[in-house]
Short mmCIF file of C-alpha atoms in Angstrom, two decimals:
data_model
loop_
_atom_site.label_atom_id
_atom_site.label_comp_id
_atom_site.label_asym_id
_atom_site.label_seq_id
_atom_site.Cartn_x
_atom_site.Cartn_y
_atom_site.Cartn_z
CA GLY H 91 103.52 93.05 107.69
CA ALA H 92 104.73 93.65 104.16
CA GLY H 93 102.16 94.76 101.62
CA VAL H 94 102.14 94.29 97.88
CA SER H 95 105.31 95.57 96.29
CA GLN H 96 105.97 96.45 92.67
CA SER H 97 109.07 97.24 90.71
CA PRO H 98 110.22 99.37 89.12
CA SER H 99 108.25 102.30 90.50
CA ASN H 100 108.86 104.24 87.30
CA LYS H 101 109.89 103.08 83.85
CA VAL H 102 110.65 105.16 80.78
CA THR H 103 111.15 103.27 77.56
CA GLU H 104 111.27 103.87 73.86
CA LYS H 105 108.51 102.84 71.51
CA GLY H 106 109.08 99.31 70.26
CA LYS H 107 111.05 98.08 73.26
CA ASP H 108 109.87 95.32 75.59
CA VAL H 109 109.28 95.96 79.29
CA GLU H 110 108.81 93.70 82.32
CA LEU H 111 106.94 94.78 85.40
CA ARG H 112 107.18 92.82 88.63
CA CYS H 113 104.70 92.25 91.45
CA ASP H 114 105.33 90.64 94.84
CA PRO H 115 101.99 89.85 96.48
CA ILE H 116 101.25 89.64 100.18
CA SER H 117 102.62 86.39 101.52
CA GLY H 118 99.99 83.65 101.54
CA HIS H 119 97.65 85.40 99.10
CA THR H 120 96.62 82.99 96.37
CA ALA H 121 94.92 85.53 94.12
CA LEU H 122 96.80 88.14 92.11
CA TYR H 123 95.49 90.79 89.72
CA TRP H 124 96.93 93.25 87.25
CA TYR H 125 95.17 96.49 86.32
CA ARG H 126 96.05 99.46 84.18
CA GLN H 127 95.08 103.05 84.93
CA SER H 128 95.57 105.81 82.39
CA LEU H 129 95.77 109.41 83.57
CA GLY H 130 92.43 110.53 84.98
CA GLN H 131 90.76 107.24 84.12
CA GLY H 132 89.40 104.27 86.06
CA LEU H 133 91.03 100.91 86.59
CA GLU H 134 91.14 98.62 83.56
CA PHE H 135 91.30 94.93 84.47
CA LEU H 136 94.06 93.02 82.68
CA ILE H 137 94.54 89.55 84.16
CA TYR H 138 93.66 87.49 87.28
CA PHE H 139 95.54 84.53 88.74
CA GLN H 140 93.87 82.28 91.31
CA GLY H 141 95.96 79.49 92.79
CA ASN H 142 96.76 76.82 90.23
CA SER H 143 93.77 77.58 88.03
CA ALA H 144 94.17 78.86 84.49
CA PRO H 145 94.42 82.66 84.64
CA ASP H 146 91.58 84.88 83.47
CA LYS H 147 93.24 86.77 80.63
CA SER H 148 90.07 88.37 79.34
CA GLY H 149 91.28 91.92 80.02
CA LEU H 150 94.57 91.80 78.14
CA PRO H 151 94.24 94.43 75.38
CA SER H 152 96.41 92.71 72.76
CA ASP H 153 98.78 89.80 72.25
CA ARG H 154 101.66 92.13 73.07
CA PHE H 155 100.65 91.77 76.71
CA SER H 156 101.37 88.63 78.72
CA ALA H 157 101.78 87.73 82.36
CA GLU H 158 103.01 84.82 84.35
CA ARG H 159 103.04 83.88 87.97
CA THR H 160 105.83 81.57 89.01
CA GLY H 161 105.49 79.31 92.02
CA GLY H 162 102.18 80.86 92.93
CA SER H 163 103.85 84.01 94.21
CA VAL H 164 105.72 86.64 92.19
CA SER H 165 104.16 87.77 88.93
CA THR H 166 105.65 89.45 85.89
CA LEU H 167 103.67 91.47 83.35
CA THR H 168 105.45 91.73 80.02
CA ILE H 169 104.62 94.24 77.31
CA GLN H 170 106.29 93.57 73.98
CA ARG H 171 106.92 96.20 71.31
CA THR H 172 105.58 98.97 73.52
CA GLN H 173 103.41 101.70 72.02
CA GLN H 174 102.79 105.21 73.30
CA GLU H 175 99.23 104.29 74.23
CA ASP H 176 100.67 101.75 76.70
CA SER H 177 101.75 104.65 78.91
CA ALA H 178 99.85 104.30 82.17
CA VAL H 179 100.16 103.21 85.77
CA TYR H 180 100.17 99.44 86.08
CA LEU H 181 98.72 98.32 89.40
CA CYS H 182 99.02 94.90 90.95
CA ALA H 183 96.74 93.65 93.72
CA SER H 184 96.50 90.47 95.74
CA SER H 185 93.83 88.89 97.89
CA SER H 186 93.48 85.85 100.11
CA GLY H 187 91.53 83.91 97.50
CA THR H 188 89.25 82.47 100.19
CA SER H 189 86.10 83.84 98.55
CA GLY H 190 86.92 83.10 94.94
CA GLY H 191 87.97 86.64 94.12
CA GLN H 192 85.19 88.36 96.06
CA GLU H 193 87.39 89.31 98.97
CA THR H 194 89.24 92.56 99.65
CA GLN H 195 92.06 93.34 97.25
CA TYR H 196 95.24 95.01 98.46
CA PHE H 197 97.05 97.12 95.93
CA GLY H 198 100.70 97.80 95.36
CA PRO H 199 101.95 101.34 94.68
CA GLY H 200 102.03 100.75 90.93
CA THR H 201 104.58 101.11 88.16
CA ARG H 202 104.37 104.31 86.13
CA LEU H 203 105.24 103.45 82.55
CA LEU H 204 106.05 106.13 80.01
CA VAL H 205 106.63 105.13 76.41
CA LEU H 206 108.37 107.81 74.38
CA ARG E 183 76.87 99.84 78.98
CA LYS E 184 79.53 99.71 81.67
CA GLU E 185 79.12 97.05 84.33
CA VAL E 186 79.58 99.65 87.09
CA GLU E 187 78.62 103.28 86.54
CA GLN E 188 79.42 106.29 88.67
CA ASP E 189 79.01 110.02 88.31
CA PRO E 190 82.60 111.20 87.78
CA GLY E 191 81.99 114.50 89.61
CA PRO E 192 83.81 116.42 90.85
CA PHE E 193 81.72 117.06 93.91
CA ASN E 194 82.92 120.27 95.52
CA VAL E 195 81.61 120.61 99.08
CA PRO E 196 82.51 122.75 102.09
CA GLU E 197 83.95 121.25 105.23
CA GLY E 198 81.24 119.85 107.47
CA ALA E 199 78.85 119.12 104.62
CA THR E 200 77.12 115.81 104.03
CA VAL E 201 77.69 114.32 100.60
CA ALA E 202 76.26 111.23 98.94
CA PHE E 203 77.50 109.22 95.98
CA ASN E 204 75.51 106.67 94.04
CA CYS E 205 76.67 103.85 91.85
CA THR E 206 74.68 101.49 89.64
CA TYR E 207 75.65 98.01 88.50
CA SER E 208 74.26 96.15 85.53
CA ASN E 209 74.52 92.49 86.49
CA SER E 210 71.85 91.24 88.89
CA ALA E 211 74.04 88.24 89.77
CA SER E 212 76.55 90.50 91.52
CA GLN E 213 77.29 89.26 95.01
CA SER E 214 79.86 91.45 96.69
CA PHE E 215 80.10 95.20 96.93
CA PHE E 216 82.75 97.60 98.18
CA TRP E 217 83.78 101.21 98.26
CA TYR E 218 87.47 101.94 97.71
CA ARG E 219 89.20 105.27 98.08
CA GLN E 220 92.00 106.47 95.82
CA ASP E 221 94.07 109.51 96.67
CA CYS E 222 95.77 111.46 93.90
CA ARG E 223 98.65 109.45 92.40
CA LYS E 224 98.19 106.69 94.98
CA GLU E 225 96.85 103.15 94.86
CA PRO E 226 93.22 102.33 95.73
CA LYS E 227 92.53 101.25 99.30
CA LEU E 228 89.47 99.60 100.76
CA LEU E 229 87.15 102.07 102.49
CA MET E 230 84.39 99.67 103.42
CA SER E 231 82.48 96.63 102.32
CA VAL E 232 78.78 97.07 101.62
CA TYR E 233 76.31 94.66 103.20
CA SER E 234 72.68 94.03 102.31
CA SER E 235 71.44 95.49 105.57
CA GLY E 236 73.53 98.62 105.17
CA ASN E 237 76.51 99.41 107.33
CA GLU E 238 78.17 102.34 109.00
CA ASP E 239 81.76 103.10 109.89
CA GLY E 240 82.08 106.38 111.74
CA ARG E 241 81.09 109.18 109.40
CA PHE E 242 80.62 106.80 106.48
CA THR E 243 77.42 104.90 105.69
CA ALA E 244 77.01 102.46 102.83
CA GLN E 245 73.70 101.18 101.49
CA LEU E 246 72.85 98.49 98.97
CA ASN E 247 69.59 98.33 97.02
CA ARG E 248 69.53 95.00 95.17
CA ALA E 249 66.13 95.60 93.58
CA SER E 250 67.31 98.78 91.89
CA GLN E 251 70.91 97.62 91.58
CA TYR E 252 72.52 100.60 93.17
CA ILE E 253 74.94 101.26 95.97
CA SER E 254 75.36 104.48 97.88
CA LEU E 255 77.99 106.05 100.10
CA LEU E 256 77.12 108.84 102.51
CA ILE E 257 79.84 110.93 104.14
CA ARG E 258 78.80 113.10 107.04
CA ASP E 259 80.72 116.06 108.46
CA SER E 260 83.18 116.12 105.55
CA LYS E 261 86.83 116.73 106.34
CA LEU E 262 89.52 118.14 104.08
CA SER E 263 91.20 114.75 104.30
CA ASP E 264 88.16 113.12 102.68
CA SER E 265 89.17 114.68 99.36
CA ALA E 266 89.83 111.74 97.06
CA THR E 267 88.27 109.63 94.34
CA TYR E 268 85.75 107.08 95.58
CA LEU E 269 85.53 103.86 93.59
CA CYS E 270 82.45 101.67 93.56
CA VAL E 271 83.43 98.00 93.25
CA VAL E 272 81.27 95.00 92.43
CA GLY E 273 82.03 91.29 92.32
CA ARG E 274 80.32 88.11 91.12
CA GLY E 275 81.20 84.49 90.75
CA ARG E 276 84.83 83.51 90.44
CA ARG E 277 85.82 86.66 88.61
CA ALA E 278 87.99 89.58 89.49
CA LEU E 279 86.18 92.53 91.04
CA THR E 280 84.93 95.21 88.66
CA PHE E 281 85.87 98.76 89.53
CA GLY E 282 83.86 101.82 88.59
CA SER E 283 85.67 104.83 87.17
CA GLY E 284 85.26 106.71 90.43
CA THR E 285 83.67 109.88 91.77
CA ARG E 286 85.99 112.69 92.68
CA LEU E 287 85.32 114.57 95.92
CA GLN E 288 86.94 117.88 96.77
CA VAL E 289 86.25 119.19 100.27
CA GLN E 290 86.96 122.88 100.56
CA PRO E 291 87.84 124.92 103.66
#
């Protein structure tokens, strides 16, 4: 079956521009996560959606970052007024949600963002 | 202090060697434990869950020590294809899983 998909796979933008990154989770998965991974670094948690509950936004690094999940499926991560330090791979993952976030997460291939 | 700590490595081992990674976690309320594998420029993928009694999957053995709050991964008879970064992952409550920064393994011919 189809896994988690993300688009675009690569994005180059100029400092100060806004970008939108898209994630399509595995069908039926109620939990969706966004992470960021800088070159050679570990995963940095950004935001977690679980069903209709209020999202856990505790990992968002600044108010330039926001995310939404429409209809409990597709999610969009928006970065406003991008900065060079936003350059990273943005990974989306989904899980069944049956264990309140403790279950296996399945990752998409990521979006490589480069801010010039 | 990070919630999940791992030795970043790299661990350079010859083919056929046995290698062990440890990981420590800071929160005693942690309930779920995993090892993920991440190949260079790829997304992380689940390697195995870690159960209290310890578990084995082929050449891979995972152990959990709740009293000392550490998790281990043992790889026997290393293959070139085992070269990757191994991520220790911990979960608790209704929160997203917490990923360690990973330990890099390089298996050499």
